[in-house]
Amino acid sequence: MVGTLNRMLWRDLWHLRGQILAAALVLACGLATLVGTRGTYHSLLVAQQEFYRESHLADVFAHLKRAPDALAAEIRHLPGVAQVRTRIVVEVSADIPGLAEPAIARIVSIPERRAPILNDVHLLRGRYLDPGATDEVLISHAFAKANGLDVGGRIGALLHGRWTNLVIVGIGLSPEFVYEVGSGMLFPDNRRYGVLWMAHEALAPAFDMQGAFNDVVLSLAAGANEREVLAGLDALLKRYGGLAAYGREEQLSHRFLADELGEIAVMTTTIPSIFLAVGAFLLYVVLARLVATQRTQVGLLKAFGHSDLRVGLHYFLVAMATVGLGLLIGFPAGLYLGEVYVDIYRGFFHFPQLRLLVEPPLLLVAAAVSLTSAASGAAVAVWRVVRLAPAEAMRPEPPASFRAGLLERLGLAARLPASLRMTVRNLLRRPWKAAASVLAMALAIGLMLVGRFGADAVNHMTDVQFDEIQREDVTLFYNEPRSAKAAGEIARMDGVLRVESFRSAPAWLRHGHRSKRVEIVGLSSEHELRRLIDTRRRPVDLPPEGLVLNDKLARVLGVSVGGVVAMEVLEGARPMREVPVVRIVDEYLGLGAYMDARALTRLLGEDDTSSGAYLRVQSDRAPALYERLKRMPSVGGIAVRGAVQQSIVETMNRTFLFFTSILTLMAGIIVAGVVYNSARIALSERGNELASLSVLGFTQREVAYLLLGEQGLLTLAALPAGLALGYGICAALIPAFDRELFRLPLVLHPWSFAGATLAALAAFALSALIVARRLRRLDLVAVLKTRE
């Protein structure tokens, strides 16, 4: 008899091969997503931990104006400090071969003789600096790769007003710049922003920093209190222009990496859960139908002495075979996804070695999760087998009770065509089954929208940022605050159409027990090139007094319009003032705090100074202007709006296109799987009825309409539900992207809704074609001979 059950198992698997394959594909999608995302998360985490440990990433960072080297001994004696490294860090304008606009190079000093240091440089190619060499540099790998630079190449840089040709002797990485972006940047622009390392002994004379430093990093002893160390360090650096020390959690590169790891961790649970839940539902539907059609066989098996456990195990093995097929497809697909994800992240996060690491326990966990989800779907159907008494099972299933339904009670039945009336009536008599199918397809359609959400939100951010807020063509940053006449000198340059100066200064803002270190930006009263906008995207006039905060900073400080914040400027005489908040504006990037430029300079005790300027330039004269600006001693850095925008668009295309395509494909598999399974089961359940209609003269098209019409109505019902559900999931994700560095707006382009709709309809059409082909091959005589 065991052999009989085995033959039944193989017969059932072959007969249900289409439905089993559809369910297995959905399970495989969940498994592939779980393996791919979890493997990527583990790979990034291991690469981060190894690189931080091997290259000694610091725990505390601080920048200052200028301090004598002797101060390092006092810092070293602070309680909780293990190691101290003082250095010089500057940003300069650089001339890169083949790049028309200026680049910004961040130069970090390192010892001219190699020794283990905090934030050490990991050399990938080339050699370390020669002792005594004054023109040798190491260059970051991302910067070199983006600009086609290699060992032996040269770049020009303006070092404190003196043009210098620097020779590249090595290419390396640092744990401090795993995510290589400048202040205020959201995405890396490795073509125009990079890191160089230069000997301290060579860099110090170039910036009049002999015997001095302007940057310090620390490592903490075991059990040290970071907050106390930060307070002690700030106290020591205050008289040297210290700009507030911060811990590793606030370090820009680490924050981006930590945020990304958090996002991947969310992905490893939410998206696979949806696929596995739908797969469990499909298994339940398949097994429930199998049990219903094999009631007599179940009764006979139990009557001949087979235990409930043995009979239940037979049907449970059908579910396990489905899971096995899903594992065979899902594991290789997951490894492929992981490789692609890791390759994408290599373009953002720079480690000495980043490779896909999929631990065997992950594969075991993925298999266990898949088996559990399948078992949960199979359990209900198997329970129906176990609880059937032999005598009851051998009786035919009672026919459905037919009574006046909703159509008849509403008086709509007579107004509908007969075929449509039959289709709608059949759905209304099985409301829970129809609702489950709609929910499964709605989840898939919602996932398609989620896949498009990131691209749409970032597109909207860039449109607002570069079309409505940042309307300048070029932003200049001076090495030191300059007088008002600097703007006049810039305005007289050939190709410059408009100049607007700005003054910026770092400051602590405090409100109650909350505080935040930010950059106060003073804009001119006639700010056309750099605007502020409200939540309705209308320009905001800058008040002559008081602070304007963006909405995120206002929430961080817990202040609203009319509130007063304490402002401690970390520059010059470091004045402290009580300043009212007069406006709150809407921004997606950073923590913005703004004042009228004249009000800010008065507060600083200065006479109309500026930190830089926004320019509008003639496009045909821009290259010549860039060449002139590169060699201006007073210019410390230049940002070209068009280049930054282009870099962001290229980054988005590289990142979101693959992710959106994968989610759309997988969600389409769900829709196709649900439609195909539902139609095939309906064909099995109503085969006798459909064959009878064919014998009575219904055309094959009319019969197909009756069968597929139900699935079409379910798909149409799932479309609005799925779009609404997808929008809701995106709204639920918004808090996860509400960060100090950037906030994603809840924006979905109409084309995203249209794309999800068309993808769902295409999946339905594909499944309908397969089922219609099956219907054309239906053996009417064989079907009419069966009891079902």
CSV table of N, CA and C in Angstrom, one decimal, residues 574-646:
chain,number,residue,atom,x,y,z
A,574,ARG,N,33.1,84.1,18.7
A,574,ARG,CA,32.1,83.1,19.2
A,574,ARG,C,31.0,83.7,20.0
A,575,PRO,N,30.2,84.7,19.4
A,575,PRO,CA,29.1,85.3,20.1
A,575,PRO,C,28.0,84.4,20.4
A,576,MET,N,27.2,84.6,21.5
A,576,MET,CA,26.1,83.9,21.9
A,576,MET,C,24.9,84.8,21.9
A,577,ARG,N,23.8,84.4,21.2
A,577,ARG,CA,22.6,85.3,21.1
A,577,ARG,C,21.3,84.4,21.2
A,578,GLU,N,20.3,85.1,21.7
A,578,GLU,CA,18.9,84.5,21.6
A,578,GLU,C,18.3,85.0,20.3
A,579,VAL,N,17.9,84.1,19.4
A,579,VAL,CA,17.4,84.5,18.1
A,579,VAL,C,16.1,83.9,17.9
A,580,PRO,N,15.1,84.6,17.5
A,580,PRO,CA,13.7,84.1,17.2
A,580,PRO,C,13.7,83.3,15.9
A,581,VAL,N,12.8,82.3,15.8
A,581,VAL,CA,12.6,81.5,14.6
A,581,VAL,C,11.4,82.2,13.9
A,582,VAL,N,11.6,82.8,12.8
A,582,VAL,CA,10.5,83.6,12.1
A,582,VAL,C,9.8,82.8,11.0
A,583,ARG,N,10.5,81.8,10.4
A,583,ARG,CA,9.9,81.1,9.3
A,583,ARG,C,10.4,79.6,9.3
A,584,ILE,N,9.6,78.7,8.8
A,584,ILE,CA,10.1,77.3,8.6
A,584,ILE,C,9.8,77.0,7.1
A,585,VAL,N,10.9,76.5,6.5
A,585,VAL,CA,10.8,76.2,5.0
A,585,VAL,C,10.9,74.7,4.8
A,586,ASP,N,10.6,74.3,3.6
A,586,ASP,CA,10.6,72.8,3.3
A,586,ASP,C,11.8,72.5,2.4
A,587,GLU,N,12.6,71.6,2.9
A,587,GLU,CA,13.8,71.1,2.2
A,587,GLU,C,14.0,69.6,2.4
A,588,TYR,N,14.6,69.0,1.4
A,588,TYR,CA,14.8,67.6,1.4
A,588,TYR,C,16.2,67.2,1.8
A,589,LEU,N,17.2,68.1,1.8
A,589,LEU,CA,18.6,67.8,2.1
A,589,LEU,C,19.0,68.6,3.3
A,590,GLY,N,19.7,67.9,4.2
A,590,GLY,CA,20.4,68.5,5.3
A,590,GLY,C,19.5,69.2,6.4
A,591,LEU,N,20.2,69.9,7.3
A,591,LEU,CA,19.6,70.7,8.3
A,591,LEU,C,19.9,72.1,8.0
A,592,GLY,N,19.0,72.8,7.4
A,592,GLY,CA,19.2,74.2,6.9
A,592,GLY,C,18.8,75.2,7.9
A,593,ALA,N,19.7,76.2,8.2
A,593,ALA,CA,19.4,77.4,9.0
A,593,ALA,C,19.9,78.6,8.3
A,594,TYR,N,19.0,79.6,8.1
A,594,TYR,CA,19.3,80.7,7.2
A,594,TYR,C,19.0,82.0,8.0
A,595,MET,N,19.7,83.1,7.6
A,595,MET,CA,19.5,84.4,8.1
A,595,MET,C,19.8,85.4,6.9
A,596,ASP,N,19.4,86.6,7.1
A,596,ASP,CA,19.8,87.7,6.2
A,596,ASP,C,21.3,87.9,6.4
A,597,ALA,N,22.0,88.0,5.2
A,597,ALA,CA,23.5,88.0,5.3
A,597,ALA,C,23.9,89.2,6.2
A,598,ARG,N,23.3,90.4,6.1
A,598,ARG,CA,23.7,91.5,6.8
A,598,ARG,C,23.5,91.3,8.3
A,599,ALA,N,22.3,90.6,8.6
A,599,ALA,CA,22.1,90.3,10.1
A,599,ALA,C,23.1,89.4,10.6
A,600,LEU,N,23.6,88.4,9.8
A,600,LEU,CA,24.6,87.5,10.3
A,600,LEU,C,25.9,88.1,10.5
A,601,THR,N,26.3,89.0,9.5
A,601,THR,CA,27.6,89.7,9.7
A,601,THR,C,27.6,90.6,10.9
A,602,ARG,N,26.4,91.3,11.1
A,602,ARG,CA,26.4,92.1,12.3
A,602,ARG,C,26.5,91.3,13.6
A,603,LEU,N,25.9,90.1,13.6
A,603,LEU,CA,26.0,89.2,14.8
A,603,LEU,C,27.5,88.8,15.0
A,604,LEU,N,28.2,88.6,13.8
A,604,LEU,CA,29.6,88.2,13.9
A,604,LEU,C,30.5,89.3,14.2
A,605,GLY,N,30.0,90.6,14.2
A,605,GLY,CA,30.8,91.7,14.4
A,605,GLY,C,31.7,92.1,13.2
A,606,GLU,N,31.2,91.7,12.0
A,606,GLU,CA,32.0,92.0,10.8
A,606,GLU,C,31.2,93.1,10.0
A,607,ASP,N,32.0,93.5,9.0
A,607,ASP,CA,31.4,94.6,8.1
A,607,ASP,C,31.2,94.0,6.7
A,608,ASP,N,30.0,93.4,6.5
A,608,ASP,CA,29.6,92.9,5.1
A,608,ASP,C,30.7,92.0,4.5
A,609,THR,N,30.9,90.9,5.1
A,609,THR,CA,31.8,89.9,4.5
A,609,THR,C,31.0,88.7,3.9
A,610,SER,N,31.7,87.9,3.1
A,610,SER,CA,31.1,86.8,2.5
A,610,SER,C,32.0,85.6,2.5
A,611,SER,N,31.4,84.4,2.5
A,611,SER,CA,32.1,83.1,2.5
A,611,SER,C,32.2,82.6,1.1
A,612,GLY,N,31.4,83.1,0.2
A,612,GLY,CA,31.4,82.6,-1.2
A,612,GLY,C,30.4,83.3,-2.0
A,613,ALA,N,30.1,82.8,-3.2
A,613,ALA,CA,29.2,83.4,-4.1
A,613,ALA,C,28.5,82.4,-5.0
A,614,TYR,N,27.2,82.7,-5.3
A,614,TYR,CA,26.5,82.0,-6.3
A,614,TYR,C,26.5,82.8,-7.6
A,615,LEU,N,26.8,82.0,-8.7
A,615,LEU,CA,27.0,82.7,-10.0
A,615,LEU,C,26.0,82.1,-11.1
A,616,ARG,N,25.6,83.0,-11.9
A,616,ARG,CA,24.9,82.6,-13.2
A,616,ARG,C,25.9,83.0,-14.3
A,617,VAL,N,26.2,82.0,-15.2
A,617,VAL,CA,27.2,82.2,-16.2
A,617,VAL,C,26.6,81.9,-17.6
A,618,GLN,N,27.3,82.5,-18.6
A,618,GLN,CA,27.0,82.1,-20.0
A,618,GLN,C,27.6,80.8,-20.3
A,619,SER,N,26.8,79.9,-20.8
A,619,SER,CA,27.2,78.5,-21.0
A,619,SER,C,28.4,78.4,-22.0
A,620,ASP,N,28.4,79.3,-23.1
A,620,ASP,CA,29.5,79.2,-24.1
A,620,ASP,C,30.8,79.8,-23.6
A,621,ARG,N,30.8,80.5,-22.5
A,621,ARG,CA,32.0,81.1,-21.9
A,621,ARG,C,32.4,80.4,-20.6
A,622,ALA,N,31.6,79.3,-20.2
A,622,ALA,CA,31.9,78.7,-19.0
A,622,ALA,C,33.3,78.0,-18.9
A,623,PRO,N,33.7,77.3,-20.0
A,623,PRO,CA,35.0,76.6,-19.9
A,623,PRO,C,36.2,77.6,-19.6
A,624,ALA,N,36.2,78.7,-20.3
A,624,ALA,CA,37.2,79.7,-20.0
A,624,ALA,C,37.1,80.2,-18.6
A,625,LEU,N,35.9,80.4,-18.1
A,625,LEU,CA,35.7,80.9,-16.7
A,625,LEU,C,36.2,79.9,-15.7
A,626,TYR,N,36.0,78.6,-16.0
A,626,TYR,CA,36.4,77.6,-15.1
A,626,TYR,C,37.9,77.6,-15.0
A,627,GLU,N,38.6,77.7,-16.1
A,627,GLU,CA,40.1,77.7,-16.1
A,627,GLU,C,40.6,78.9,-15.3
A,628,ARG,N,39.9,80.0,-15.3
A,628,ARG,CA,40.4,81.2,-14.6
A,628,ARG,C,40.1,81.0,-13.1
A,629,LEU,N,39.0,80.4,-12.8
A,629,LEU,CA,38.6,80.2,-11.4
A,629,LEU,C,39.5,79.2,-10.7
A,630,LYS,N,40.0,78.2,-11.5
A,630,LYS,CA,40.9,77.1,-10.9
A,630,LYS,C,42.1,77.8,-10.3
A,631,ARG,N,42.6,78.9,-10.9
A,631,ARG,CA,43.9,79.4,-10.5
A,631,ARG,C,43.7,80.7,-9.6
A,632,MET,N,42.5,80.9,-9.1
A,632,MET,CA,42.3,82.1,-8.2
A,632,MET,C,42.7,81.7,-6.8
A,633,PRO,N,43.7,82.3,-6.2
A,633,PRO,CA,44.2,81.9,-4.8
A,633,PRO,C,43.1,82.0,-3.8
A,634,SER,N,42.1,82.9,-4.0
A,634,SER,CA,41.1,83.1,-2.9
A,634,SER,C,40.0,82.0,-3.0
A,635,VAL,N,39.9,81.3,-4.1
A,635,VAL,CA,38.9,80.3,-4.3
A,635,VAL,C,39.3,79.0,-3.7
A,636,GLY,N,38.6,78.5,-2.7
A,636,GLY,CA,38.9,77.2,-2.1
A,636,GLY,C,38.2,76.0,-2.7
A,637,GLY,N,37.1,76.3,-3.4
A,637,GLY,CA,36.3,75.2,-4.0
A,637,GLY,C,35.3,75.7,-4.9
A,638,ILE,N,34.9,74.9,-5.9
A,638,ILE,CA,33.8,75.2,-6.8
A,638,ILE,C,32.9,74.1,-7.0
A,639,ALA,N,31.6,74.3,-7.1
A,639,ALA,CA,30.6,73.3,-7.4
A,639,ALA,C,29.8,73.8,-8.6
A,640,VAL,N,29.7,72.9,-9.6
A,640,VAL,CA,28.9,73.2,-10.8
A,640,VAL,C,27.6,72.5,-10.7
A,641,ARG,N,26.5,73.2,-10.7
A,641,ARG,CA,25.2,72.6,-10.5
A,641,ARG,C,24.9,71.5,-11.6
A,642,GLY,N,25.1,71.8,-12.8
A,642,GLY,CA,24.8,70.8,-13.9
A,642,GLY,C,25.6,69.5,-13.7
A,643,ALA,N,26.9,69.6,-13.3
A,643,ALA,CA,27.7,68.4,-13.1
A,643,ALA,C,27.2,67.6,-11.9
A,644,VAL,N,26.8,68.3,-10.9
A,644,VAL,CA,26.3,67.6,-9.7
A,644,VAL,C,25.0,66.9,-10.0
A,645,GLN,N,24.1,67.6,-10.7
A,645,GLN,CA,22.8,67.0,-11.1
A,645,GLN,C,23.0,65.8,-12.0
A,646,GLN,N,23.9,65.9,-13.0
A,646,GLN,CA,24.2,64.8,-13.9
A,646,GLN,C,24.7,63.6,-13.1
